Amino acid sequence: MSEKEKSQAELLSEKILSDKKNAGLRMSDEQIAEADAFCEGYKAFLNTAKTEREAVIEAVKQAEAAGFRRFEKGKKYQPNEKFYFVNREKAIILGVMGSEDISTGVRLAAAHIDSPRLDLKQNPLYEEKELALFKTHYYGGIKKYQWPTIPLSLHGVIVKGDGSKIAVSIGEDESDPVFCITDILPHLADEQMRRPAPKLIQGEELNILIGSRPFKDDKISNKVKLNIMAILNEKYGIVEDDFISAELEAVPQFKARDVGFDRSMVGSYGQDDRVCAYTALQAILDCDSPKKTCLTILTDKEETGSDGNTGLNSSYLPYFIADLAKPFGYEGREIISVSECLSADVNAGVDPTFSSPFEIRNASQLNYGVVATKFTGARGKSGTSDASAEFVGRIRKLFDDNGVIWQTGELGKVDAGGGGTVAQYIANLDFDVIDVGVPVLSMHAPFEITAKLDDYMAYKAFCVFFAD
Ligand code: MN
Ligand code: MN
């Protein structure tokens, strides 16, 4: 339609009313192909890095290949020098030094690499009814009923009595065995089906089946347990007490897959928040000769409230910035107070089947681009950093000027529930912060869904933030 044929109202509407469109309509075929190709690397990352420790290992590997080197405390970094700092094998900060003096502040993208899962208890192994099982303690916010009857793999580390440490990953290789939590058959579920939903499967029922064959000896009881321990002793050289000093995480075994006939989506465990971790990681790896010093932090413990020395409610980030700034003669706080952060975490995309908790005018939608969330939290905006109009305005302009397709999004209706991110902890340090991330369906479920175009736009958003 030519301009002449448009009515005055149509022209005015175009000029002054909001008109967001699906990214699939706004992007060229070439851009869409680029986004799809980008997500091949993302799916590989999801399969390789299922836990925070594995994500750190993979990030270090990719960083080393891209010319990043282990951070040296006391070194005065030169423009475009690239470095990374690992915190206790569970969190990592990667950086590229800017050409401007560091006193003008840093650009930080902050994502988390821990995801909801089932941790083994410290005394996990037992036998009952001649079956061997592991006791678990769930980590993060899960709907417990989603975890039985799916194949699980086991990842983590065991520190033995002599202090040596071994890494464990069982179930990912096609030839590996997997593990499983059982559920009662519907025929006999009368009692269970009368339970309220939060108790349908209870915490102490998340027991993982790990074996059923007895050790051939009539002299002792618990022969199945002994047989399992004998296998573990032979393979890893561990004894039962070694579980006390172990961190073993049960996660869904299945691999990341394309979802939909059009292959437009990614389905996988752990996309909260590995979708932002991967995109923020790629953005810093691709960051070249920035003006400001740019940092990506991939942190641990977000899903349990960010407490602990690998979470962002601890001091490891401000300590690191202080170490980076000191050789230049500055205090850490002088840098932080003029710094900006994109808190890179997912938001809830509108689910057509469960749309009632969403306030449709302010909810994010799949394929509408990366989500900029002014505030999260619950009730009367508690437990959040509410980004200032000025900072939202700055980020909005940055994205618009650089072709980043983005949307705004509130986490559900007022009083429908709520949730938080690391934004508040970073803001409390005196950064300017806004949440920027990808909309997800079935968040915190064993198989979460994102749209490839949104995943790619998150990467672009972090890239333009670093390049600005
Ligand atoms: Mn998250
Ligand atoms: Mn989460």
Short mmCIF file of C-alpha atoms and ligand atoms in Angstrom, two decimals:
data_model
loop_
_atom_site.label_atom_id
_atom_site.label_comp_id
_atom_site.label_asym_id
_atom_site.label_seq_id
_atom_site.Cartn_x
_atom_site.Cartn_y
_atom_site.Cartn_z
CA MET A 1 0.00 0.00 0.00
CA SER A 2 1.39 3.43 -0.89
CA GLU A 3 1.57 6.27 1.59
CA LYS A 4 -1.21 8.07 -0.30
CA GLU A 5 -3.68 5.25 0.27
CA LYS A 6 -3.18 5.27 4.04
CA SER A 7 -5.70 7.17 6.11
CA GLN A 8 -4.63 9.87 8.53
CA ALA A 9 -5.43 7.55 11.44
CA GLU A 10 -3.28 4.79 9.98
CA LEU A 11 -0.35 7.13 9.49
CA LEU A 12 -0.74 8.58 12.97
CA SER A 13 -1.06 5.12 14.48
CA GLU A 14 2.17 4.02 12.79
CA LYS A 15 3.91 7.07 14.15
CA ILE A 16 2.80 7.08 17.75
CA LEU A 17 1.38 3.69 18.73
CA SER A 18 3.41 0.68 19.73
CA ASP A 19 3.56 -1.92 16.99
CA LYS A 20 5.72 -4.91 17.83
CA LYS A 21 5.93 -7.73 15.31
CA ASN A 22 7.12 -11.32 15.40
CA ALA A 23 10.88 -11.51 14.77
CA GLY A 24 10.12 -14.07 12.06
CA LEU A 25 8.45 -11.25 10.11
CA ARG A 26 11.11 -8.67 10.88
CA MET A 27 14.23 -10.66 10.08
CA SER A 28 15.51 -11.47 6.59
CA ASP A 29 15.91 -15.09 5.48
CA GLU A 30 19.68 -14.65 5.83
CA GLN A 31 19.35 -13.39 9.40
CA ILE A 32 17.04 -16.28 10.28
CA ALA A 33 19.52 -18.76 8.82
CA GLU A 34 22.27 -17.09 10.86
CA ALA A 35 20.18 -17.45 14.03
CA ASP A 36 19.49 -21.13 13.30
CA ALA A 37 23.20 -21.77 12.70
CA PHE A 38 24.08 -19.96 15.94
CA CYS A 39 21.79 -22.31 17.85
CA GLU A 40 23.71 -25.38 16.68
CA GLY A 41 26.58 -24.22 18.89
CA TYR A 42 24.09 -23.49 21.64
CA LYS A 43 22.67 -27.02 21.56
CA ALA A 44 26.18 -28.48 21.71
CA PHE A 45 26.89 -26.32 24.77
CA LEU A 46 23.68 -27.53 26.46
CA ASN A 47 24.79 -31.13 25.94
CA THR A 48 28.36 -30.56 27.11
CA ALA A 49 27.68 -28.27 30.05
CA LYS A 50 24.85 -29.70 32.14
CA THR A 51 26.16 -28.50 35.48
CA GLU A 52 27.87 -25.34 36.75
CA ARG A 53 31.22 -27.14 36.94
CA GLU A 54 30.92 -28.47 33.40
CA ALA A 55 29.87 -25.04 32.15
CA VAL A 56 33.02 -23.53 33.67
CA ILE A 57 35.20 -26.21 32.06
CA GLU A 58 33.60 -25.59 28.67
CA ALA A 59 33.85 -21.80 29.04
CA VAL A 60 37.57 -22.06 29.89
CA LYS A 61 38.13 -24.33 26.89
CA GLN A 62 36.42 -21.92 24.50
CA ALA A 63 38.08 -18.91 26.12
CA GLU A 64 41.57 -20.39 25.83
CA ALA A 65 40.90 -21.13 22.16
CA ALA A 66 39.84 -17.51 21.68
CA GLY A 67 43.06 -16.16 23.21
CA PHE A 68 41.88 -15.54 26.78
CA ARG A 69 44.39 -16.25 29.53
CA ARG A 70 44.06 -16.93 33.25
CA PHE A 71 43.76 -13.66 35.22
CA GLU A 72 46.94 -12.47 36.90
CA LYS A 73 46.36 -10.45 40.02
CA GLY A 74 48.46 -7.28 40.09
CA LYS A 75 48.87 -7.10 36.33
CA LYS A 76 48.12 -3.82 34.58
CA TYR A 77 46.08 -5.06 31.63
CA GLN A 78 46.51 -3.35 28.26
CA PRO A 79 43.67 -2.52 25.83
CA ASN A 80 42.15 -5.62 24.19
CA GLU A 81 43.97 -8.04 26.51
CA LYS A 82 41.69 -10.97 27.30
CA PHE A 83 41.52 -12.81 30.59
CA TYR A 84 39.37 -15.12 32.70
CA PHE A 85 39.07 -15.80 36.42
CA VAL A 86 37.61 -19.02 37.83
CA ASN A 87 35.95 -19.01 41.23
CA ARG A 88 36.13 -22.44 42.92
CA GLU A 89 35.41 -24.29 39.66
CA LYS A 90 31.76 -23.20 39.74
CA ALA A 91 31.77 -19.65 38.45
CA ILE A 92 33.83 -17.70 35.95
CA ILE A 93 34.48 -14.08 34.97
CA LEU A 94 35.78 -13.43 31.44
CA GLY A 95 37.01 -10.03 30.36
CA VAL A 96 38.34 -7.92 27.53
CA MET A 97 40.21 -4.77 28.51
CA GLY A 98 38.86 -1.55 27.00
CA SER A 99 40.79 1.23 25.32
CA GLU A 100 39.27 3.82 27.67
CA ASP A 101 40.60 4.20 31.18
CA ILE A 102 38.95 1.69 33.51
CA SER A 103 37.75 4.57 35.70
CA THR A 104 35.01 5.14 33.11
CA GLY A 105 33.41 1.87 34.26
CA VAL A 106 32.90 -1.64 32.93
CA ARG A 107 30.14 -3.33 30.92
CA LEU A 108 29.05 -6.50 32.63
CA ALA A 109 26.80 -9.31 31.37
CA ALA A 110 25.79 -11.61 34.23
CA ALA A 111 24.22 -15.02 33.66
CA HIS A 112 23.96 -18.11 35.86
CA ILE A 113 25.08 -21.64 35.11
CA ASP A 114 23.35 -23.55 37.88
CA SER A 115 19.96 -25.07 37.07
CA PRO A 116 17.28 -26.87 39.09
CA ARG A 117 18.27 -30.50 39.67
CA LEU A 118 18.47 -33.28 42.24
CA ASP A 119 21.59 -33.36 44.42
CA LEU A 120 22.57 -36.62 46.09
CA LYS A 121 22.42 -36.49 49.88
CA GLN A 122 25.69 -36.96 51.75
CA ASN A 123 24.64 -40.45 52.83
CA PRO A 124 22.72 -41.40 49.68
CA LEU A 125 23.08 -45.14 49.13
CA TYR A 126 20.61 -47.64 50.57
CA GLU A 127 18.86 -50.89 49.77
CA GLU A 128 15.18 -51.64 50.16
CA LYS A 129 13.15 -54.60 48.82
CA GLU A 130 16.38 -55.80 47.21
CA LEU A 131 16.69 -52.66 45.09
CA ALA A 132 19.48 -50.11 45.49
CA LEU A 133 18.60 -46.40 45.57
CA PHE A 134 20.09 -42.94 46.09
CA LYS A 135 18.45 -40.39 48.40
CA THR A 136 18.34 -36.88 46.88
CA HIS A 137 17.75 -33.31 47.97
CA TYR A 138 16.29 -31.13 45.25
CA TYR A 139 18.13 -27.93 44.27
CA GLY A 140 16.16 -24.86 43.18
CA GLY A 141 12.46 -24.49 42.49
CA ILE A 142 11.06 -27.62 40.88
CA LYS A 143 7.64 -29.17 40.37
CA LYS A 144 8.62 -32.48 41.93
CA TYR A 145 6.08 -34.52 39.96
CA GLN A 146 7.99 -33.72 36.74
CA TRP A 147 11.10 -35.66 37.80
CA PRO A 148 10.03 -39.33 38.15
CA THR A 149 10.01 -41.70 35.15
CA ILE A 150 12.51 -39.77 33.04
CA PRO A 151 16.06 -40.98 32.37
CA LEU A 152 18.60 -39.22 34.58
CA SER A 153 22.36 -38.89 34.32
CA LEU A 154 24.75 -38.24 37.16
CA HIS A 155 27.40 -35.50 37.18
CA GLY A 156 29.81 -34.08 39.69
CA VAL A 157 32.88 -34.66 41.79
CA ILE A 158 33.89 -36.97 44.61
CA VAL A 159 36.68 -36.06 47.01
CA LYS A 160 38.11 -39.25 48.44
CA GLY A 161 39.40 -39.91 51.94
CA ASP A 162 42.98 -39.28 50.79
CA GLY A 163 42.02 -35.84 49.44
CA SER A 164 42.19 -36.79 45.77
CA LYS A 165 39.30 -35.73 43.56
CA ILE A 166 37.55 -37.49 40.70
CA ALA A 167 35.08 -36.15 38.17
CA VAL A 168 31.96 -38.17 37.43
CA SER A 169 29.67 -38.11 34.40
CA ILE A 170 27.51 -41.19 33.83
CA GLY A 171 24.56 -41.47 31.50
CA GLU A 172 25.40 -39.02 28.72
CA ASP A 173 27.15 -41.48 26.44
CA GLU A 174 24.76 -43.74 24.49
CA SER A 175 26.55 -46.78 25.90
CA ASP A 176 26.22 -45.58 29.52
CA PRO A 177 23.48 -46.76 31.87
CA VAL A 178 20.97 -44.14 33.09
CA PHE A 179 19.04 -43.79 36.34
CA CYS A 180 15.40 -43.16 37.18
CA ILE A 181 12.94 -42.17 39.88
CA THR A 182 9.91 -44.45 39.96
CA ASP A 183 6.23 -43.50 40.28
CA ILE A 184 3.22 -45.56 41.36
CA LEU A 185 1.08 -47.09 38.62
CA PRO A 186 -2.32 -45.38 38.06
CA HIS A 187 -4.13 -48.58 39.04
CA LEU A 188 -2.84 -48.19 42.60
CA ALA A 189 -2.62 -44.40 42.80
CA ASP A 190 -5.91 -43.70 44.64
CA GLU A 191 -4.11 -42.40 47.72
CA GLN A 192 -1.53 -40.42 45.70
CA MET A 193 -4.18 -38.83 43.46
CA ARG A 194 -5.94 -37.40 46.51
CA ARG A 195 -2.83 -35.50 47.56
CA PRO A 196 -2.68 -31.75 46.82
CA ALA A 197 -0.51 -31.08 43.75
CA PRO A 198 2.59 -29.80 45.63
CA LYS A 199 2.65 -33.14 47.48
CA LEU A 200 1.88 -35.39 44.52
CA ILE A 201 5.52 -36.42 44.68
CA GLN A 202 7.22 -35.39 47.90
CA GLY A 203 10.85 -34.50 48.53
CA GLU A 204 11.67 -37.76 50.27
CA GLU A 205 10.10 -39.71 47.40
CA LEU A 206 12.64 -38.43 44.88
CA ASN A 207 14.75 -41.57 45.31
CA ILE A 208 16.80 -42.69 42.34
CA LEU A 209 16.84 -46.34 41.32
CA ILE A 210 20.45 -47.42 40.71
CA GLY A 211 20.61 -51.22 40.84
CA SER A 212 18.89 -54.53 41.47
CA ARG A 213 21.37 -57.41 41.26
CA PRO A 214 22.78 -58.97 44.46
CA PHE A 215 26.39 -59.65 45.29
CA LYS A 216 26.75 -63.46 45.23
CA ASP A 217 27.28 -64.28 48.89
CA ASP A 218 24.76 -65.62 51.38
CA LYS A 219 26.63 -64.45 54.45
CA ILE A 220 25.63 -60.79 54.42
CA SER A 221 22.45 -58.71 54.08
CA ASN A 222 22.03 -55.74 51.69
CA LYS A 223 23.71 -57.66 48.88
CA VAL A 224 22.40 -55.30 46.17
CA LYS A 225 23.86 -52.29 47.94
CA LEU A 226 27.16 -54.12 48.37
CA ASN A 227 27.19 -55.06 44.70
CA ILE A 228 26.66 -51.39 43.66
CA MET A 229 29.38 -50.22 46.03
CA ALA A 230 31.70 -52.93 44.69
CA ILE A 231 31.12 -51.67 41.12
CA LEU A 232 31.80 -48.08 42.20
CA ASN A 233 34.87 -49.15 44.15
CA GLU A 234 36.25 -50.95 41.14
CA LYS A 235 35.49 -48.12 38.71
CA TYR A 236 36.33 -45.07 40.85
CA GLY A 237 38.20 -46.48 43.84
CA ILE A 238 35.63 -44.97 46.20
CA VAL A 239 34.12 -46.25 49.44
CA GLU A 240 30.69 -45.41 50.87
CA ASP A 241 31.97 -42.62 53.14
CA ASP A 242 33.37 -40.77 50.11
CA PHE A 243 29.82 -39.64 49.27
CA ILE A 244 30.04 -37.35 52.31
CA SER A 245 32.61 -35.23 50.49
CA ALA A 246 30.97 -35.44 47.06
CA GLU A 247 28.78 -33.17 44.98
CA LEU A 248 26.75 -35.36 42.66
CA GLU A 249 23.89 -33.94 40.65
CA ALA A 250 21.17 -35.92 38.88
CA VAL A 251 19.95 -34.14 35.75
CA PRO A 252 17.77 -35.17 32.79
CA GLN A 253 19.73 -37.40 30.46
CA PHE A 254 18.15 -36.35 27.19
CA LYS A 255 19.94 -34.15 24.69
CA ALA A 256 18.98 -30.72 23.35
CA ARG A 257 16.70 -31.07 20.34
CA ASP A 258 15.02 -28.93 17.72
CA VAL A 259 11.34 -28.54 18.56
CA GLY A 260 8.54 -28.14 16.01
CA PHE A 261 8.07 -29.14 12.36
CA ASP A 262 9.68 -25.81 11.50
CA ARG A 263 12.61 -26.49 13.88
CA SER A 264 12.12 -22.96 15.22
CA MET A 265 12.66 -23.81 18.89
CA VAL A 266 15.21 -25.50 21.12
CA GLY A 267 14.07 -28.02 23.72
CA SER A 268 16.49 -28.95 26.49
CA TYR A 269 17.20 -29.26 30.17
CA GLY A 270 18.85 -26.24 31.78
CA GLN A 271 18.04 -23.44 29.35
CA ASP A 272 17.41 -21.33 32.46
CA ASP A 273 19.95 -19.89 32.37
CA ARG A 274 22.37 -21.54 30.00
CA VAL A 275 20.65 -19.72 27.13
CA CYS A 276 21.93 -16.43 28.54
CA ALA A 277 25.19 -18.02 29.73
CA TYR A 278 25.98 -19.27 26.23
CA THR A 279 24.98 -16.04 24.49
CA ALA A 280 26.87 -13.85 27.00
CA LEU A 281 29.88 -16.18 26.68
CA GLN A 282 29.88 -16.00 22.87
CA ALA A 283 29.50 -12.21 23.05
CA ILE A 284 32.61 -11.80 25.22
CA LEU A 285 34.57 -14.31 23.11
CA ASP A 286 33.68 -12.28 20.01
CA CYS A 287 34.36 -8.94 21.74
CA ASP A 288 37.26 -7.18 20.05
CA SER A 289 38.92 -3.86 20.91
CA PRO A 290 36.06 -2.45 23.01
CA LYS A 291 36.11 1.09 24.36
CA LYS A 292 34.93 0.08 27.83
CA THR A 293 36.32 -2.92 29.65
CA CYS A 294 33.80 -5.72 29.08
CA LEU A 295 33.07 -8.62 31.42
CA THR A 296 30.86 -11.69 31.29
CA ILE A 297 30.22 -13.43 34.58
CA LEU A 298 28.75 -16.92 34.67
CA THR A 299 27.73 -17.46 38.25
CA ASP A 300 26.54 -20.27 40.47
CA LYS A 301 23.80 -20.50 43.13
CA GLU A 302 21.23 -18.22 41.48
CA GLU A 303 18.56 -20.89 41.78
CA THR A 304 18.98 -21.09 45.55
CA GLY A 305 19.01 -17.34 46.18
CA SER A 306 22.60 -16.39 45.21
CA ASP A 307 24.01 -17.05 48.69
CA GLY A 308 27.35 -18.78 49.15
CA ASN A 309 30.84 -17.92 47.92
CA THR A 310 30.09 -18.84 44.30
CA GLY A 311 26.83 -16.87 44.20
CA LEU A 312 26.42 -13.17 43.39
CA ASN A 313 25.24 -12.28 46.87
CA SER A 314 28.88 -12.87 47.89
CA SER A 315 31.84 -10.55 47.35
CA TYR A 316 33.69 -12.35 44.61
CA LEU A 317 32.58 -9.95 41.86
CA PRO A 318 33.49 -6.68 43.67
CA TYR A 319 36.76 -8.28 44.85
CA PHE A 320 37.61 -9.18 41.26
CA ILE A 321 36.86 -5.67 39.99
CA ALA A 322 38.98 -4.24 42.80
CA ASP A 323 41.85 -6.52 41.74
CA LEU A 324 41.46 -5.46 38.12
CA ALA A 325 41.39 -1.75 39.05
CA LYS A 326 44.17 -1.67 41.66
CA PRO A 327 47.18 -1.62 39.27
CA PHE A 328 45.65 1.52 37.71
CA GLY A 329 45.46 3.17 41.12
CA TYR A 330 41.69 2.98 41.60
CA GLU A 331 39.44 1.50 44.25
CA GLY A 332 36.95 -1.12 43.07
CA ARG A 333 34.00 1.01 44.10
CA GLU A 334 35.16 3.88 41.87
CA ILE A 335 34.80 1.55 38.89
CA ILE A 336 31.56 -0.11 39.98
CA SER A 337 29.70 3.14 40.62
CA VAL A 338 29.99 4.15 36.96
CA SER A 339 29.48 0.65 35.55
CA GLU A 340 26.55 -0.91 33.72
CA CYS A 341 25.19 -4.43 33.82
CA LEU A 342 22.82 -6.54 31.81
CA SER A 343 21.53 -9.13 34.25
CA ALA A 344 21.20 -11.93 31.73
CA ASP A 345 18.43 -14.24 32.83
CA VAL A 346 15.36 -15.79 31.28
CA ASN A 347 11.80 -14.58 31.59
CA ALA A 348 8.54 -16.52 31.32
CA GLY A 349 7.11 -16.56 27.79
CA VAL A 350 3.31 -16.60 27.49
CA ASP A 351 2.06 -20.19 27.38
CA PRO A 352 -1.12 -20.50 25.28
CA THR A 353 -2.25 -23.46 27.38
CA PHE A 354 -1.63 -21.74 30.70
CA SER A 355 -2.15 -18.07 29.86
CA SER A 356 -4.10 -17.06 32.96
CA PRO A 357 -1.11 -16.16 35.20
CA PHE A 358 0.15 -13.75 32.52
CA GLU A 359 -0.90 -10.14 32.06
CA ILE A 360 -0.96 -10.21 28.32
CA ARG A 361 -0.20 -6.51 27.73
CA ASN A 362 3.05 -6.79 29.67
CA ALA A 363 4.12 -10.40 29.19
CA SER A 364 6.92 -11.58 26.93
CA GLN A 365 6.26 -13.84 23.98
CA LEU A 366 8.33 -16.36 22.09
CA ASN A 367 9.84 -14.95 18.88
CA TYR A 368 9.41 -11.33 19.89
CA GLY A 369 13.09 -10.98 20.66
CA VAL A 370 15.17 -10.60 23.77
CA VAL A 371 13.22 -9.42 26.83
CA ALA A 372 14.21 -6.32 28.77
CA THR A 373 12.60 -6.59 32.21
CA LYS A 374 12.54 -3.41 34.28
CA PHE A 375 11.87 -5.27 37.51
CA THR A 376 11.17 -8.78 38.77
CA GLY A 377 10.39 -9.69 42.39
CA ALA A 378 7.00 -10.29 43.98
CA ARG A 379 4.00 -8.48 45.50
CA GLY A 380 4.69 -4.73 45.78
CA LYS A 381 7.96 -4.94 43.80
CA SER A 382 9.83 -6.52 46.71
CA GLY A 383 13.03 -8.50 46.18
CA THR A 384 14.11 -6.75 43.02
CA SER A 385 16.18 -4.03 41.46
CA ASP A 386 13.81 -1.71 39.61
CA ALA A 387 15.89 -0.33 36.74
CA SER A 388 15.64 3.46 36.42
CA ALA A 389 13.76 5.06 33.53
CA GLU A 390 17.07 6.60 32.48
CA PHE A 391 18.85 3.25 32.27
CA VAL A 392 15.92 1.53 30.56
CA GLY A 393 15.89 4.45 28.10
CA ARG A 394 19.59 4.06 27.44
CA ILE A 395 19.34 0.31 26.78
CA ARG A 396 16.20 0.74 24.67
CA LYS A 397 17.97 3.23 22.44
CA LEU A 398 21.07 1.05 22.24
CA PHE A 399 19.02 -1.94 21.06
CA ASP A 400 16.89 0.08 18.63
CA ASP A 401 19.91 1.82 17.11
CA ASN A 402 21.66 -1.52 16.53
CA GLY A 403 18.91 -3.72 15.14
CA VAL A 404 18.36 -5.82 18.27
CA ILE A 405 14.79 -7.14 18.25
CA TRP A 406 13.57 -6.82 21.82
CA GLN A 407 10.42 -6.70 23.89
CA THR A 408 9.50 -5.78 27.42
CA GLY A 409 8.11 -8.36 29.81
CA GLU A 410 6.82 -8.61 33.33
CA LEU A 411 7.03 -11.92 35.18
CA GLY A 412 3.31 -12.74 35.38
CA LYS A 413 0.30 -10.91 36.76
CA VAL A 414 0.59 -8.76 39.86
CA ASP A 415 0.34 -11.12 42.86
CA ALA A 416 0.36 -14.23 40.62
CA GLY A 417 3.64 -15.33 42.19
CA GLY A 418 7.04 -13.93 41.37
CA GLY A 419 10.73 -14.53 41.16
CA GLY A 420 14.07 -12.79 41.17
CA THR A 421 17.40 -12.72 39.41
CA VAL A 422 20.94 -11.65 40.25
CA ALA A 423 20.05 -8.07 39.21
CA GLN A 424 19.29 -6.98 42.77
CA TYR A 425 22.66 -8.17 44.13
CA ILE A 426 24.57 -6.41 41.39
CA ALA A 427 22.48 -3.27 41.76
CA ASN A 428 23.16 -3.32 45.50
CA LEU A 429 26.87 -2.99 44.67
CA ASP A 430 26.00 0.31 42.90
CA PHE A 431 25.88 -0.82 39.26
CA ASP A 432 23.16 0.34 36.89
CA VAL A 433 21.37 -2.92 36.06
CA ILE A 434 18.52 -4.17 33.92
CA ASP A 435 17.36 -7.73 33.31
CA VAL A 436 17.80 -8.81 29.70
CA GLY A 437 17.14 -12.39 28.63
CA VAL A 438 15.20 -14.93 26.66
CA PRO A 439 11.53 -15.93 27.08
CA VAL A 440 11.14 -19.59 28.06
CA LEU A 441 8.24 -22.04 28.12
CA SER A 442 8.06 -24.70 30.87
CA MET A 443 10.77 -22.91 32.86
CA HIS A 444 12.43 -25.13 35.52
CA ALA A 445 10.96 -28.28 33.93
CA PRO A 446 13.29 -31.09 32.83
CA PHE A 447 12.71 -30.02 29.19
CA GLU A 448 12.45 -26.26 28.65
CA ILE A 449 11.63 -24.46 25.39
CA THR A 450 13.12 -21.32 23.83
CA ALA A 451 12.80 -19.85 20.33
CA LYS A 452 15.95 -19.73 18.22
CA LEU A 453 15.37 -16.16 17.05
CA ASP A 454 15.17 -14.97 20.67
CA ASP A 455 18.32 -16.91 21.58
CA TYR A 456 20.16 -15.21 18.74
CA MET A 457 18.82 -11.76 19.68
CA ALA A 458 20.15 -12.26 23.22
CA TYR A 459 23.61 -12.83 21.72
CA LYS A 460 23.23 -9.70 19.58
CA ALA A 461 22.07 -7.68 22.59
CA PHE A 462 25.18 -8.59 24.59
CA CYS A 463 27.41 -7.90 21.57
CA VAL A 464 26.07 -4.38 21.01
CA PHE A 465 26.27 -3.66 24.74
CA PHE A 466 29.96 -4.57 24.71
CA ALA A 467 30.67 -2.73 21.43
CA ASP A 468 28.94 0.49 22.54
MN MN B 1 17.39 -17.97 35.84
MN MN B 2 15.49 -20.18 37.43
#
